[in-house]
Amino acid sequence: MLGQNLVTQSPAESTERSTTSQVHSVTGYHTSDTMSVHGGNHGFLGATSSSAIFAEDQANLGMEVSDCKMECSASPASTVASEKVQKGAELLLLLKHMTLFNRFTRRWFDLCEGVVVSEPLYRIWTESLSSALDDLLAHARNSEDLLGLSELVWRNTHGPLTFTGTTTAREWADQATGKKLRWEIVGIVVSMVGLISTTLSDRDPIFESCKPEFANRAAFAREMRAASDLCLSFCRDCEAPNEMYLCFLYENALLLTMIKGDTSYSAWQRTGEVANTIIAMGLHQSPKASEVINTPFFLAELRKKIFASAYGVDKSIATFLGRPPRISQRYCTMELPLDLRDDQLILEGEELQLALRGLDANGWNTSGVINRCTWARVSMLHTRIREDILEIALGVEVDDIMARARQIRQRLTTLHASLPAFVKYNHSSITSVPAIARSNGSSSSTTLWATGSSSNVLFMTCIHAEFLRNEFLLQRALVKRTMGGIRELIPVARDLLALVLLVMSKKDFLRDFQGDLVWMMADHGLPCAGVLAIELLKQEQSHQHDPILPRSETIQDLSVFISNLATVDPGEGIYAVCDQGRRALKRFLDKILSPGPSAASTEVGNNDTRVGQSSAAAGVGGDLSLCWPTGDDSEFLQWLESAEWESRWTGVG
């Protein structure tokens, strides 16, 4: 069972084991109905809320649940402001391009499953939309011809989405499409299409079919993002959070981040809104018995999938920016989504029971197929450990750091051992570090790269990268907290950078995942390259070379990585980070390759230089935190760019 051999176990981890080992069935999926009915209540209200005291003993008092709810009255809007109807009509004109949009989504679903929006649900929405509205959209000359449709969509979105335990996926999806079209679905369409466009190469032939309406990939993505943001404002006006809205909000946040970059404040705000909505809808906890209703299986699984995805993004952006995460496992029921394909999640009756029998006791599929839920499960397990690493790295008062670090390492080892064989990465099957980074993926990595689909290869390399990233972050935090050496950090940095270089050498094979490649360079590659460049420069200055960091190989790796950074398009949201890192690393490499001072001149340097030399002589610079900042990645890049090389490294003012 997952996590069985952990040294210490948090309450959340105990919950995980109890939920993943249960017998899987279509019954027993209970959840709060909060936020599912328009205006019915204030959303999730926990144990300390003002209404909790009225609800806790209602069963013993013979009272109905409704007697104790604190509700706010609301009803669908009787009229919709004309300016809103006009803006909606202008937005709906974009649906005239549904044929083009469908080309993008077919391209994506042929490669892999959706992030949170599954292909079966998406097809229901778009096919019913086209069937009901194609004729109207085809004859619409301008937005004036769509005013009636806009008002209808506004009224639909103000209304409730309802379901019972027996509601099918099609019945649920049909409530928001065709003549019942809602703004959430329009938002999902434009967000997904925009997000897909950001993952493709500028030279992809699909963008030729976007002309002349959209000049290029960047223009197309910006147009989809503007439409998505407008749609989001419509949904906010309707104040009716539901699962469809949450899917849309999540896709919108990803699109915004891809275009604006992870360091933008707007991206930080939007991912925070995703977290807030998840909490407000109660997806972070299992509801109490007095608050639950039967929920259809597919919807219960969709909620778990959304939570797992949002939890991972929260930790990812917290890591990149060096900020506290906003969703804490200590307040959440960490239930993994079942490892089912998207088409299996909407099955019913005996077909669904057959699919569930294909899972093992821990919820993993037994067919050995990697799908989106497989990745979501592995990612969530890794991310829970990442949260504890962030507490060491970012926490204000952290006790027993070394003991906690040992526990975390044991948990990483136990996690890897507990994964099913088909997702348990084999180091040699992915990369022979570090030489493989310069062999363009030949030799030991042949099996994975030659036989796997591009999406499966990406999933497997990401699983391996996440494991190495956690190791890197943990050791880096220890360097900062304990003022210790970096001998343990350098091998991990070399391994992770080599993996990034291997992936970048396969850009043609992974051509449909360009956004993921750029992110991997910025989030995984830059910090590792910085560690290696700084330590190599210290060795050059001190004339103390350690075999743990081979000079020639490291210089080659850094040179290749700098070249890869130079290929990032200026239109990418994360371009500024990559370009800043490229220029900083190039300055490091230039300094390393330039003729250095003689040993005699180095010896007469100031105290700072002598301290650096002594540390290096003791073993590759014992105290990294004295030589470079160990805060978040953004701080590190800023420091690299502004470093005064002569005074900092040679003691010459």
XYZ file of C-alpha atoms in Angstrom:
653
model
C 0.000 0.000 0.000
C 1.249 3.504 -0.836
C 3.149 5.162 1.980
C 3.024 2.065 4.191
C 6.675 2.273 5.238
C 6.934 5.990 5.899
C 9.007 7.020 8.904
C 6.369 9.539 9.941
C 2.825 9.841 8.765
C 0.703 12.954 8.703
C -3.065 12.792 9.174
C -3.438 13.543 5.491
C -1.254 10.576 4.590
C -3.319 8.272 6.749
C -6.397 9.518 4.917
C -4.724 8.792 1.587
C -4.100 5.182 2.483
C -7.613 4.625 3.701
C -9.160 6.104 0.569
C -6.952 4.481 -2.046
C -7.244 0.962 -0.662
C -11.008 0.787 -0.630
C -13.013 -1.474 -2.937
C -13.981 0.585 -5.972
C -17.646 0.859 -6.883
C -20.086 3.338 -8.321
C -21.754 3.722 -4.956
C -20.427 5.495 -1.930
C -19.392 8.661 -3.787
C -20.911 11.332 -1.616
C -20.214 15.012 -1.702
C -21.711 18.273 -0.617
C -24.250 19.894 -2.902
C -22.829 23.303 -2.051
C -22.321 25.635 -4.981
C -24.025 23.217 -7.341
C -27.361 25.045 -7.178
C -27.402 28.719 -8.046
C -27.646 30.904 -4.974
C -28.682 28.024 -2.720
C -26.120 28.789 -0.022
C -22.780 30.375 0.695
C -20.667 27.420 -0.406
C -18.599 25.194 1.855
C -18.941 26.093 5.547
C -16.561 24.281 7.879
C -16.620 23.277 11.522
C -15.864 26.759 12.866
C -18.457 28.581 10.748
C -21.360 30.383 12.349
C -23.840 27.860 11.005
C -21.981 24.769 12.197
C -23.525 24.773 15.662
C -27.025 24.616 14.175
C -26.187 21.704 11.901
C -24.104 19.480 14.165
C -26.907 17.962 16.251
C -29.830 18.375 13.889
C -30.256 14.635 13.416
C -30.492 14.045 17.166
C -33.014 16.857 17.442
C -35.225 15.421 14.734
C -34.727 18.407 12.421
C -34.352 18.399 8.648
C -31.110 19.529 7.066
C -32.866 22.445 5.405
C -34.047 23.726 8.806
C -30.466 24.479 9.799
C -28.994 25.887 6.594
C -28.040 29.534 6.472
C -29.048 30.442 2.967
C -29.063 33.546 0.824
C -31.933 34.022 -1.561
C -31.197 34.371 -5.237
C -33.006 33.723 -8.469
C -32.182 33.864 -12.143
C -31.951 37.430 -13.387
C -35.258 38.721 -14.764
C -33.416 41.039 -17.156
C -29.882 41.206 -18.488
C -28.259 44.586 -19.072
C -28.103 45.518 -22.761
C -24.360 46.198 -22.663
C -23.769 42.673 -21.343
C -25.906 41.221 -24.101
C -23.952 43.236 -26.678
C -20.582 42.096 -25.360
C -21.832 38.525 -25.290
C -22.951 38.733 -28.919
C -19.530 39.990 -29.978
C -17.916 37.086 -28.157
C -20.262 34.544 -29.722
C -19.109 35.622 -33.197
C -15.919 33.663 -32.487
C -17.954 30.455 -32.624
C -18.165 30.955 -36.383
C -14.654 29.464 -36.340
C -15.765 26.200 -34.725
C -14.462 24.178 -37.677
C -10.997 25.633 -37.076
C -11.327 25.145 -33.323
C -12.215 21.503 -33.854
C -8.982 21.005 -35.810
C -7.005 22.120 -32.776
C -8.870 19.914 -30.319
C -8.755 16.871 -32.599
C -5.024 17.368 -32.835
C -4.736 17.420 -29.037
C -7.052 14.511 -28.271
C -5.242 12.394 -30.872
C -2.097 12.895 -28.785
C -3.383 12.561 -25.233
C -6.327 13.068 -22.931
C -7.521 16.434 -21.670
C -6.042 18.125 -18.613
C -9.286 18.376 -16.642
C -11.815 18.485 -19.493
C -12.226 14.995 -20.912
C -12.717 14.334 -24.613
C -16.111 12.586 -24.175
C -17.604 15.580 -22.326
C -16.003 18.056 -24.707
C -17.467 16.203 -27.690
C -20.948 16.254 -26.169
C -20.717 20.002 -25.648
C -19.323 20.906 -29.068
C -21.400 18.486 -31.136
C -24.664 19.638 -29.545
C -23.554 23.249 -29.907
C -22.884 22.785 -33.614
C -26.082 20.848 -34.200
C -28.246 23.543 -32.646
C -26.419 26.718 -33.646
C -24.426 26.123 -36.847
C -27.143 27.545 -39.086
C -27.601 30.668 -36.970
C -23.841 31.253 -36.737
C -23.308 30.691 -40.463
C -25.834 33.383 -41.384
C -24.759 35.874 -38.711
C -23.272 38.902 -40.492
C -22.339 40.748 -37.307
C -22.900 40.744 -33.573
C -26.366 42.303 -33.989
C -27.567 39.014 -35.451
C -26.534 37.197 -32.264
C -28.117 39.445 -29.648
C -30.942 36.980 -29.073
C -28.537 34.090 -28.651
C -26.431 36.152 -26.245
C -29.406 36.917 -24.033
C -30.356 33.228 -24.037
C -26.833 32.205 -22.964
C -26.908 34.793 -20.188
C -30.212 33.441 -18.876
C -28.982 29.847 -19.117
C -25.862 30.664 -17.123
C -27.888 32.337 -14.384
C -29.846 29.108 -13.981
C -28.837 26.039 -11.929
C -27.093 22.841 -12.929
C -28.818 19.913 -11.250
C -27.966 16.258 -10.803
C -28.783 13.197 -8.738
C -26.891 10.027 -8.020
C -28.285 8.471 -11.203
C -27.584 11.380 -13.566
C -25.508 10.251 -16.544
C -22.579 12.176 -17.968
C -24.565 13.041 -21.082
C -27.545 14.258 -19.075
C -25.254 16.458 -17.012
C -23.373 17.803 -20.035
C -26.563 18.406 -22.044
C -27.659 20.981 -19.471
C -25.038 23.409 -20.807
C -24.986 23.078 -24.583
C -27.171 23.399 -27.652
C -30.076 25.702 -26.893
C -29.071 25.452 -23.219
C -25.609 26.836 -23.961
C -23.853 28.472 -21.009
C -20.877 30.824 -20.823
C -18.845 28.147 -19.027
C -18.863 26.012 -22.185
C -17.980 28.887 -24.495
C -15.117 29.624 -22.107
C -13.930 26.018 -22.101
C -13.845 25.952 -25.905
C -11.803 29.134 -26.413
C -9.521 28.364 -23.438
C -8.692 24.864 -24.634
C -8.055 26.004 -28.194
C -5.847 28.844 -26.978
C -3.956 26.536 -24.616
C -3.353 23.984 -27.377
C -2.011 26.723 -29.657
C 0.617 27.679 -27.053
C 1.998 24.136 -27.006
C 2.616 23.996 -30.756
C 5.530 25.313 -32.758
C 5.250 28.646 -34.583
C 5.969 26.735 -37.781
C 3.138 24.264 -37.338
C 1.028 24.095 -40.530
C -2.195 24.464 -38.545
C -1.525 28.192 -38.133
C -1.617 28.692 -41.897
C -5.299 27.796 -41.741
C -5.814 30.541 -39.142
C -4.984 33.268 -41.648
C -6.018 35.928 -42.489
C -8.173 36.339 -39.358
C -5.220 35.491 -37.102
C -1.769 36.546 -38.304
C 0.272 33.943 -36.419
C 0.369 31.660 -33.398
C 0.952 34.491 -30.917
C -1.924 36.552 -32.306
C -4.246 33.542 -32.227
C -3.335 32.694 -28.628
C -3.836 36.306 -27.508
C -7.251 36.441 -29.162
C -8.330 33.222 -27.435
C -7.057 34.500 -24.116
C -8.997 37.773 -24.482
C -12.157 35.827 -25.301
C -11.549 33.475 -22.372
C -11.069 36.371 -19.937
C -14.256 38.055 -21.175
C -16.155 34.804 -20.746
C -14.762 34.481 -17.235
C -16.063 37.930 -16.347
C -19.517 36.850 -17.564
C -19.440 33.767 -15.340
C -18.369 35.849 -12.356
C -21.307 38.174 -12.950
C -23.665 35.201 -12.820
C -22.227 34.106 -9.442
C -22.974 30.438 -10.028
C -19.822 28.381 -9.330
C -20.141 24.767 -10.411
C -17.936 21.991 -11.744
C -18.126 23.245 -15.337
C -17.081 26.698 -14.186
C -14.167 25.236 -12.247
C -12.962 23.308 -15.316
C -13.149 26.534 -17.315
C -11.385 28.570 -14.624
C -8.551 26.040 -14.429
C -8.041 26.003 -18.213
C -8.190 29.810 -18.251
C -5.494 30.011 -15.562
C -3.214 27.699 -17.550
C -3.727 29.760 -20.711
C -3.016 33.013 -18.892
C 0.148 31.563 -17.358
C 1.408 30.311 -20.716
C 0.959 33.736 -22.312
C 1.888 36.073 -19.470
C 4.426 33.869 -17.712
C 4.600 32.343 -14.254
C 6.157 35.466 -12.773
C 3.279 37.753 -13.796
C 1.021 39.021 -11.048
C -2.083 38.262 -13.110
C -1.070 34.587 -13.286
C -0.496 34.558 -9.529
C -3.954 36.048 -8.979
C -5.688 33.622 -11.318
C -4.136 30.493 -9.839
C -5.164 31.870 -6.448
C -8.712 32.190 -7.725
C -8.641 28.527 -8.728
C -7.556 27.585 -5.204
C -10.197 29.818 -3.631
C -12.972 28.366 -5.778
C -11.949 24.805 -4.953
C -12.126 25.603 -1.242
C -15.406 27.501 -1.584
C -16.954 24.514 -3.363
C -15.713 22.140 -0.676
C -13.610 19.986 -2.985
C -10.812 19.963 -0.423
C -12.705 17.884 2.152
C -15.087 14.994 2.350
C -18.433 16.331 3.555
C -20.148 15.325 6.754
C -22.940 12.800 6.629
C -25.567 15.473 7.315
C -24.482 17.461 4.256
C -24.060 14.826 1.592
C -26.102 13.734 -1.374
C -25.526 10.945 -3.819
C -23.350 12.159 -6.658
C -22.841 10.456 -10.015
C -19.593 8.539 -10.281
C -18.177 10.555 -13.185
C -18.720 13.842 -11.336
C -17.091 12.603 -8.128
C -14.054 11.531 -10.150
C -13.993 14.827 -12.050
C -13.839 16.707 -8.746
C -10.918 14.601 -7.540
C -9.125 15.119 -10.854
C -9.607 18.896 -10.679
C -8.353 19.005 -7.104
C -5.280 16.890 -7.892
C -4.419 19.094 -10.881
C -4.900 22.358 -9.001
C -2.947 21.079 -5.996
C -0.012 20.296 -8.275
C -0.080 23.664 -10.042
C -0.236 25.409 -6.661
C 2.990 23.740 -5.508
C 4.663 24.251 -8.862
C 4.149 28.004 -8.931
C 4.966 28.260 -5.210
C 8.284 26.558 -5.917
C 9.099 28.719 -8.913
C 8.323 31.984 -7.130
C 9.496 30.993 -3.650
C 6.106 31.810 -2.123
C 4.005 29.804 0.350
C 1.547 27.381 -1.259
C -2.132 28.233 -0.959
C -3.636 24.738 -0.731
C -2.303 22.803 2.259
C -2.695 19.051 2.574
C -3.127 19.520 6.314
C -6.639 20.819 5.673
C -7.514 18.515 2.805
C -8.742 14.999 2.202
C -6.059 13.890 -0.224
C -8.023 11.360 -2.251
C -6.444 10.269 -5.507
C -8.567 10.027 -8.660
C -8.952 6.462 -9.878
C -6.607 5.452 -12.673
C -9.223 5.267 -15.423
C -9.217 6.552 -18.992
C -11.475 9.469 -19.827
C -13.812 7.242 -21.836
C -14.113 4.850 -18.881
C -15.118 7.613 -16.471
C -18.442 8.155 -18.235
C -19.392 4.479 -18.420
C -22.472 3.177 -16.618
C -23.769 -0.068 -15.183
C -21.929 -3.281 -15.923
C -19.458 -1.570 -18.274
C -18.347 0.700 -15.455
C -18.128 -2.220 -13.022
C -15.921 -4.050 -15.529
C -13.615 -1.027 -15.776
C -13.405 -0.793 -11.984
C -12.483 -4.458 -11.755
C -9.483 -3.589 -13.911
C -7.991 -1.563 -11.053
C -5.833 -2.920 -8.269
C -6.530 -2.384 -4.574
C -4.781 1.002 -4.636
C -6.659 2.359 -7.642
C -3.978 1.838 -10.339
C -4.931 0.351 -13.679
C -3.646 -3.182 -14.263
C -3.351 -2.870 -18.047
C -0.099 -0.921 -17.844
C -1.446 2.031 -19.828
C -0.360 5.543 -18.894
C -3.250 7.985 -19.114
C -3.968 11.436 -17.738
C -5.235 10.117 -14.398
C -2.095 7.995 -14.052
C -0.003 11.130 -14.299
C -2.350 13.033 -11.970
C -1.964 10.341 -9.314
C 1.841 10.176 -9.522
C 2.089 13.951 -9.591
C -0.126 14.332 -6.524
C 1.945 11.830 -4.559
C 5.168 13.653 -5.465
C 3.593 17.031 -4.785
C 2.585 16.089 -1.254
C 6.256 15.515 -0.519
C 7.100 18.755 -2.326
C 4.855 20.631 0.104
C 6.918 19.369 3.041
C 10.133 20.322 1.240
C 8.750 23.824 0.715
C 8.092 24.051 4.436
C 11.801 23.465 5.086
C 12.858 25.808 2.283
C 10.412 28.656 2.941
C 9.264 28.193 6.534
C 10.175 30.745 9.181
C 10.712 28.412 12.131
C 11.611 24.859 11.177
C 12.799 22.467 13.891
C 14.831 19.267 13.519
C 15.721 20.036 9.923
C 18.097 17.116 9.404
C 15.653 14.622 10.917
C 12.849 15.940 8.735
C 15.092 15.768 5.677
C 15.866 12.107 6.410
C 12.151 11.394 6.736
C 11.429 13.108 3.426
C 14.148 11.126 1.661
C 12.723 7.926 3.090
C 9.287 8.920 1.833
C 10.678 9.564 -1.655
C 12.317 6.136 -1.640
C 9.171 4.470 -0.339
C 7.014 6.270 -2.900
C 9.141 5.123 -5.781
C 9.153 1.550 -4.507
C 5.370 1.545 -4.122
C 4.549 2.735 -7.648
C 3.279 0.134 -10.123
C 5.914 -1.230 -12.483
C 4.603 0.497 -15.601
C 5.136 3.989 -14.132
C 8.212 3.171 -12.082
C 10.923 4.866 -14.098
C 14.062 2.922 -14.832
C 16.955 5.357 -14.712
C 18.868 3.621 -17.487
C 15.799 3.424 -19.718
C 15.406 7.204 -19.645
C 18.958 8.530 -19.536
C 22.485 7.450 -18.688
C 23.484 10.554 -16.767
C 25.406 12.626 -17.639
C 26.857 11.279 -20.890
C 23.483 10.747 -22.545
C 22.933 14.504 -22.652
C 25.635 14.668 -25.315
C 24.689 11.494 -27.208
C 21.322 12.742 -28.495
C 19.384 9.996 -26.765
C 21.180 6.955 -28.183
C 22.375 3.874 -26.293
C 20.566 3.164 -23.022
C 17.577 5.429 -23.633
C 16.680 3.728 -26.920
C 13.780 1.662 -25.556
C 11.712 4.507 -24.137
C 12.373 7.020 -26.910
C 12.005 4.543 -29.747
C 8.843 2.740 -28.657
C 6.815 5.235 -26.615
C 4.302 7.772 -27.900
C 5.298 11.402 -27.459
C 2.775 11.902 -24.657
C 3.884 8.766 -22.780
C 7.539 9.710 -23.134
C 6.728 13.167 -21.790
C 4.813 11.702 -18.840
C 7.643 9.300 -17.970
C 10.366 11.940 -18.206
C 8.245 14.316 -16.117
C 7.841 11.645 -13.425
C 11.611 11.177 -13.361
C 12.200 14.945 -13.426
C 9.828 15.522 -10.504
C 11.692 12.978 -8.409
C 15.028 14.648 -9.173
C 13.535 18.113 -8.658
C 12.357 17.157 -5.173
C 15.828 15.819 -4.357
C 17.412 19.012 -5.684
C 15.059 21.310 -3.741
C 15.558 19.360 -0.525
C 19.337 19.445 -0.724
C 19.315 23.084 -1.748
C 17.149 23.926 1.271
C 19.575 22.060 3.536
C 22.462 24.090 2.145
C 20.631 27.264 3.123
C 19.330 26.084 6.492
C 22.367 24.208 7.781
C 25.171 26.187 6.089
C 26.471 22.832 4.888
C 28.415 21.798 1.782
C 27.090 21.072 -1.657
C 28.724 17.775 -2.528
C 25.322 16.074 -2.273
C 23.702 18.782 -4.415
C 26.070 18.644 -7.383
C 25.280 15.055 -8.559
C 21.540 15.738 -8.424
C 22.005 19.006 -10.336
C 24.032 17.180 -12.997
C 21.432 14.426 -13.311
C 18.538 16.844 -13.657
C 20.323 19.108 -16.133
C 21.313 16.076 -18.214
C 17.669 14.977 -18.331
C 16.597 18.454 -19.455
C 19.241 18.419 -22.191
C 18.103 14.995 -23.337
C 14.504 16.167 -23.601
C 15.578 19.287 -25.490
C 17.533 17.115 -27.939
C 14.196 15.464 -28.784
C 12.348 18.677 -29.662
C 11.220 17.311 -33.001
C 9.787 14.172 -31.397
C 8.043 16.331 -28.760
C 7.073 19.076 -31.215
C 3.482 19.202 -29.964
C 4.579 19.956 -26.399
C 6.764 23.027 -26.909
C 5.300 24.814 -23.892
C 6.240 21.923 -21.627
C 9.799 21.936 -22.953
C 10.264 25.649 -22.288
C 8.834 25.247 -18.790
C 11.205 22.361 -18.087
C 14.186 24.501 -19.078
C 13.099 27.385 -16.844
C 11.875 25.459 -13.807
C 14.231 22.463 -13.811
C 17.203 23.451 -15.925
C 18.056 26.993 -14.849
C 18.541 26.351 -11.103
C 20.686 23.269 -11.814
C 22.762 25.069 -14.417
C 23.274 27.927 -11.958
C 24.551 25.609 -9.238
C 27.000 23.948 -11.620
C 28.212 27.209 -13.172
C 28.831 28.843 -9.807
C 30.644 25.842 -8.394
C 32.753 25.437 -11.520
C 33.777 29.091 -11.339
C 34.744 28.628 -7.689
C 36.961 25.719 -8.677
C 38.592 27.778 -11.418
C 39.322 30.615 -9.015
C 40.697 28.324 -6.300
C 42.549 25.913 -8.641
C 40.952 23.098 -6.620
C 39.174 20.737 -9.022
C 36.995 17.956 -7.686
C 36.135 14.915 -9.861
C 32.525 15.171 -8.679
C 32.224 18.084 -11.145
C 34.190 17.227 -14.330
C 35.297 20.463 -15.932
C 35.069 19.528 -19.616
C 31.712 17.748 -19.401
C 30.168 20.510 -17.304
C 31.310 23.211 -19.726
C 29.829 21.233 -22.626
C 26.511 20.794 -20.815
C 26.323 24.479 -19.905
C 27.141 25.484 -23.483
C 24.394 23.277 -24.896
C 21.914 24.523 -22.310
C 22.710 28.165 -23.105
C 22.098 27.401 -26.790
C 18.738 25.844 -25.950
C 17.726 28.881 -23.918
C 18.503 31.040 -26.945
C 15.835 29.199 -28.955
C 12.963 30.364 -26.719
C 10.692 32.642 -28.723
C 10.246 36.204 -27.393
C 6.495 35.627 -27.540
C 6.636 32.952 -24.839
C 5.316 34.062 -21.458
C 8.418 32.762 -19.725
C 10.845 34.261 -22.280
C 12.141 36.978 -19.931
C 13.175 34.400 -17.335
C 14.903 32.208 -19.929
C 16.677 35.142 -21.572
C 17.861 36.538 -18.245
C 19.163 33.119 -17.240
C 20.857 32.665 -20.628
C 22.736 35.961 -20.370
C 23.751 35.279 -16.772
C 25.019 31.769 -17.524
C 26.889 33.014 -20.577
C 28.714 35.528 -18.388
C 29.628 32.722 -16.005
C 30.912 30.570 -18.850
C 32.902 33.433 -20.347
C 34.513 34.001 -16.957
C 35.316 30.304 -16.560
C 36.905 30.077 -20.013
C 38.842 33.327 -19.768
C 42.444 33.275 -18.468
C 42.308 33.398 -14.653
C 44.662 35.030 -12.136
C 47.798 33.210 -11.079
C 47.885 31.280 -7.844
C 50.170 33.898 -6.316
C 47.849 36.776 -7.104
C 44.888 34.819 -5.855
C 46.588 34.232 -2.524
C 46.954 37.960 -1.866
C 43.236 38.567 -2.334
C 40.935 39.818 0.388
C 39.441 37.765 3.191
C 36.383 36.820 1.155
C 38.583 35.186 -1.461
C 40.630 33.313 1.126
C 37.425 32.032 2.741
C 36.211 30.809 -0.654
C 39.514 29.084 -1.342
C 39.505 27.385 2.049
C 35.985 26.116 1.497
C 36.908 24.792 -1.935
C 39.999 23.073 -0.606
C 37.840 21.330 1.988
C 35.708 19.874 -0.806
C 34.121 21.954 -3.559
C 33.073 24.925 -1.502
C 31.464 23.901 1.745
C 29.100 26.842 2.205
C 27.139 27.644 -0.922
C 24.908 30.158 0.866
C 27.920 32.447 1.414
C 28.511 32.631 -2.321
C 25.071 32.811 -3.905
C 21.521 33.358 -2.711
C 19.466 30.265 -1.962
C 16.012 31.816 -2.052
C 13.524 31.343 -4.896
C 14.485 30.908 -8.542
C 13.552 34.497 -9.459
C 15.910 35.835 -6.760
C 18.632 33.529 -8.035
C 18.268 34.791 -11.619
C 18.299 38.423 -10.537
C 21.467 37.790 -8.578
C 23.133 36.051 -11.511
C 22.380 38.972 -13.798
C 23.624 41.676 -11.399
C 26.641 39.861 -9.926
C 29.860 41.893 -9.848
C 32.259 39.219 -10.947
C 35.640 40.736 -10.108
C 34.833 41.935 -6.598
C 32.774 38.891 -5.701
C 35.003 36.165 -7.058
C 38.571 37.476 -7.084
C 38.534 40.092 -4.376
C 39.687 42.766 -6.833
C 37.588 45.911 -6.438
